[in-house]
PDB file of C-alpha atoms in Angstrom:
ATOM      1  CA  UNK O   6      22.828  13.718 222.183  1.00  0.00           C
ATOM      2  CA  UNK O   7      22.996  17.404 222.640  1.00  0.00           C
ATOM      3  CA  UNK O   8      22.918  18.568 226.189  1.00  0.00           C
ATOM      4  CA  UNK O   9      22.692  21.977 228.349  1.00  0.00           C
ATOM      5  CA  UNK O  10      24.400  22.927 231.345  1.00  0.00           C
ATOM      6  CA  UNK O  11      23.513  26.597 233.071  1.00  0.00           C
ATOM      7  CA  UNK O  12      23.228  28.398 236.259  1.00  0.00           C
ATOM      8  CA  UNK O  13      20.100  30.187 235.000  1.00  0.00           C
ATOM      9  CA  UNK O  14      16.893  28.360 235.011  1.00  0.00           C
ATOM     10  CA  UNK O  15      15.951  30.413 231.450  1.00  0.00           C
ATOM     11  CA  UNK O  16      18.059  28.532 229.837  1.00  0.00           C
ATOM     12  CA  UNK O  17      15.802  25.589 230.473  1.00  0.00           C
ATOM     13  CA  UNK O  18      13.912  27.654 227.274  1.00  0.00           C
ATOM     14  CA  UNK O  19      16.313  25.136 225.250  1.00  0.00           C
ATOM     15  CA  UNK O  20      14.074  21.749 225.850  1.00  0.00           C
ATOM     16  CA  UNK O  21      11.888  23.134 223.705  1.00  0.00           C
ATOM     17  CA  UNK O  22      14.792  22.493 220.793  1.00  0.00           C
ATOM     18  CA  UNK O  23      15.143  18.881 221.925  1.00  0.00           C
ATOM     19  CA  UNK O  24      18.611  19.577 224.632  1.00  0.00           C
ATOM     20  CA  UNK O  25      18.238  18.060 227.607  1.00  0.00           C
ATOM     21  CA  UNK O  26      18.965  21.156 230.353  1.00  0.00           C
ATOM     22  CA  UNK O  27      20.738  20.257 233.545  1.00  0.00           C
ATOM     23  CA  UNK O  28      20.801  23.690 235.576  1.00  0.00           C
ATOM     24  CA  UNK O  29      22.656  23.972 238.466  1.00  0.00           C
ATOM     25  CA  UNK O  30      23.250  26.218 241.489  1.00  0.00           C
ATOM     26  CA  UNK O  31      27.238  26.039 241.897  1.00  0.00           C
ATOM     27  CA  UNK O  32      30.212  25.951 240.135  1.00  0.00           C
ATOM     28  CA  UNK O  33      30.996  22.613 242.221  1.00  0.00           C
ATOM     29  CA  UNK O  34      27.918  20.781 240.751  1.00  0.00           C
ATOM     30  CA  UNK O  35      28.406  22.500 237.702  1.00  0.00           C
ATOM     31  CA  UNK O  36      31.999  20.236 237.532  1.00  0.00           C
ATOM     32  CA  UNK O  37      30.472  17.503 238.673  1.00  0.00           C
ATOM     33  CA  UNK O  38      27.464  17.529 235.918  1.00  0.00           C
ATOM     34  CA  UNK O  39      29.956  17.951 233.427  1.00  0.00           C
ATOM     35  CA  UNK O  40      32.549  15.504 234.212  1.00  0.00           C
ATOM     36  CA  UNK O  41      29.055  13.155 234.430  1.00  0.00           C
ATOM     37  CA  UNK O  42      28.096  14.418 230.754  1.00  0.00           C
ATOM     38  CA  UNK O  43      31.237  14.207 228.981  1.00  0.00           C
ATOM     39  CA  UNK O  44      30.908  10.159 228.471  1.00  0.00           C
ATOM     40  CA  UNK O  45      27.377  10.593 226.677  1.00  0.00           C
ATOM     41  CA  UNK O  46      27.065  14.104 225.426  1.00  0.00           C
ATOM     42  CA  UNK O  47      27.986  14.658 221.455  1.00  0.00           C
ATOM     43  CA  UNK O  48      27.285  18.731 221.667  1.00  0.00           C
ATOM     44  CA  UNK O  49      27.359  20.314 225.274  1.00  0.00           C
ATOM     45  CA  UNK O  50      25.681  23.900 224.995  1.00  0.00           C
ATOM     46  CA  UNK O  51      27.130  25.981 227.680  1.00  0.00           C
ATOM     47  CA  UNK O  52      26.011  29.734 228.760  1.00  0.00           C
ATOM     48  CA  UNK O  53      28.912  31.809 228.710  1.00  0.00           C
ATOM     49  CA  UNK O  54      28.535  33.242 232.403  1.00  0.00           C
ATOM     50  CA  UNK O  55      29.387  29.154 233.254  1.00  0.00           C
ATOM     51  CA  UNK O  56      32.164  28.640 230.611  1.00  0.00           C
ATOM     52  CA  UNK O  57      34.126  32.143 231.477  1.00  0.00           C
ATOM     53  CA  UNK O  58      33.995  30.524 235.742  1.00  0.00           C
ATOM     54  CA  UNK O  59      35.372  26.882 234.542  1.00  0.00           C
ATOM     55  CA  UNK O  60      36.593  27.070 231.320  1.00  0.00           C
ATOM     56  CA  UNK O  61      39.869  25.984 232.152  1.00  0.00           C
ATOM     57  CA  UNK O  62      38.534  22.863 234.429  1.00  0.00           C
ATOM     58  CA  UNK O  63      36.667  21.792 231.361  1.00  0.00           C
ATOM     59  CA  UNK O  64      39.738  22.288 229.201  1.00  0.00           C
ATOM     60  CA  UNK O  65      41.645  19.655 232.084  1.00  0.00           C
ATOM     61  CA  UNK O  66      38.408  17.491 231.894  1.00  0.00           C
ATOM     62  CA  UNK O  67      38.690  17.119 228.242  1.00  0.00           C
ATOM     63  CA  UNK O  68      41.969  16.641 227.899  1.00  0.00           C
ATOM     64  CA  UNK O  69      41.494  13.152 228.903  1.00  0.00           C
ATOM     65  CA  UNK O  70      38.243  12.403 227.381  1.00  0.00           C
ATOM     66  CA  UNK O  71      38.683   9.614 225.005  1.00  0.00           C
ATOM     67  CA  UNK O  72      35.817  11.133 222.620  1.00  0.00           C
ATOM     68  CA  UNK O  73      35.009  14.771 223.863  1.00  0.00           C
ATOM     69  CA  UNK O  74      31.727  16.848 223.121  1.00  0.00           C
ATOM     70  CA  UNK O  75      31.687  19.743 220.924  1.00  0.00           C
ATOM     71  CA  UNK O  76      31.190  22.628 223.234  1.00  0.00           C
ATOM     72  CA  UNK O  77      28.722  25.231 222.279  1.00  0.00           C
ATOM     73  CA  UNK O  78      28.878  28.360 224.166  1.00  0.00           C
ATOM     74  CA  UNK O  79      26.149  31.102 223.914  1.00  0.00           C
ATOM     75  CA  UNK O  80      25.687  34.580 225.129  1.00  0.00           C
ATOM     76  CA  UNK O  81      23.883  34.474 228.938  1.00  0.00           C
ATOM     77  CA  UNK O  82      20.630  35.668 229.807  1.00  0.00           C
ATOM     78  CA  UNK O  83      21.946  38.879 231.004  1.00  0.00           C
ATOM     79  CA  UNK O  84      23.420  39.776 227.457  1.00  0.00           C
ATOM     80  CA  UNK O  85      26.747  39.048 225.624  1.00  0.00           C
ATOM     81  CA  UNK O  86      29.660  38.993 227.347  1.00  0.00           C
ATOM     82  CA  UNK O  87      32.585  38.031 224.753  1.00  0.00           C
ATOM     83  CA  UNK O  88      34.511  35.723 226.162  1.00  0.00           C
ATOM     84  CA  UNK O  89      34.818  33.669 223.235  1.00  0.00           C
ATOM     85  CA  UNK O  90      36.195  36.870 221.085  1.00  0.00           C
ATOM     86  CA  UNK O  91      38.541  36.958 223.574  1.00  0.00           C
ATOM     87  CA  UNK O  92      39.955  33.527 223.727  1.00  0.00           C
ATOM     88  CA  UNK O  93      40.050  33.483 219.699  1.00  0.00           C
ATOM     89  CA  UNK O  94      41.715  37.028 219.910  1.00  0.00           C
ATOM     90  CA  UNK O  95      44.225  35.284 222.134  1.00  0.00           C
ATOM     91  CA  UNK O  96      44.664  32.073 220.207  1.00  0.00           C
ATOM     92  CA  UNK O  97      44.967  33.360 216.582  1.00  0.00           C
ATOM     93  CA  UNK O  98      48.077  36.410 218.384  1.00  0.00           C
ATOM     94  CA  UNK O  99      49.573  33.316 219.821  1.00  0.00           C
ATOM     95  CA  UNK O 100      49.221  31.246 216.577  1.00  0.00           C
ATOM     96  CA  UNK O 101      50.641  34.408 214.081  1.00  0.00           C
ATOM     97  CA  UNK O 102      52.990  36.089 216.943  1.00  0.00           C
ATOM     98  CA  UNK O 103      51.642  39.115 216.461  1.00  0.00           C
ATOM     99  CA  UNK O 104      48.935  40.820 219.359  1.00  0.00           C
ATOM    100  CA  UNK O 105      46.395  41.672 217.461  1.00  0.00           C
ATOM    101  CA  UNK O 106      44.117  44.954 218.331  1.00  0.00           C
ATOM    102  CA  UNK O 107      40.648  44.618 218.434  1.00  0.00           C
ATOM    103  CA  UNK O 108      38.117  48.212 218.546  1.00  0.00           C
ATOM    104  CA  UNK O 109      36.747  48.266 222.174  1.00  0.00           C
ATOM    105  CA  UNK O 110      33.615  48.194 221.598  1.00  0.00           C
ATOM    106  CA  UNK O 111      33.591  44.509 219.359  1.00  0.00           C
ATOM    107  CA  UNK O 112      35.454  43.171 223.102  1.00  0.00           C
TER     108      UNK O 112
END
């Protein structure tokens, strides 16, 4: 089952796709929806203004999750904001050793 979880009511634009959209209006019920979805959820799409505020409670969440979701995040409503460049930026310097440089305007 592929699922949505948002702050912004626009993203409810994603039922029309076939994910079921649970928006909330806090970071506290966004937890609690998610630690409620991880059991059933195969794909969790995520908006990237809610992933960059709890990506590292989700990270926690999963960690015990005997058969996590793939998370999917995508750019907000408001426009890109590159968080996930930034968290593969940091990943693949960690991984070689090396901190790679990025152009400012791709981050």
């Amino acid at each position: 089952m592929m699922v949505g979880l948002s702050l912004d009511e626009k993203f409810r634009i994603l039922e029309l796709v076939g994910v079921e959209c649970h928006v909330v209006k806090s970071e506290d019920e966004a937890l609690a929806a998610f630690k409620n979805l991880l059991g059933r959820a195969e794909v969790l799409v995520v908006d990237e203004d809610l992933y960059e505020k709890l990506s590292q409670a989700m990270r926690r969440e999963i960690e015990d999750a005997r058969k996590p979701p793939l998370i999917v995040v995508i750019p907000s409503f408001r426009g890109p904001r590159r968080v996930i460049l930034k968290e593969l930026r940091k990943a693949i310097s960690k991984a070689v050793g090396v901190e790679l440089v990025v152009f400012k305007d791709l981050l």
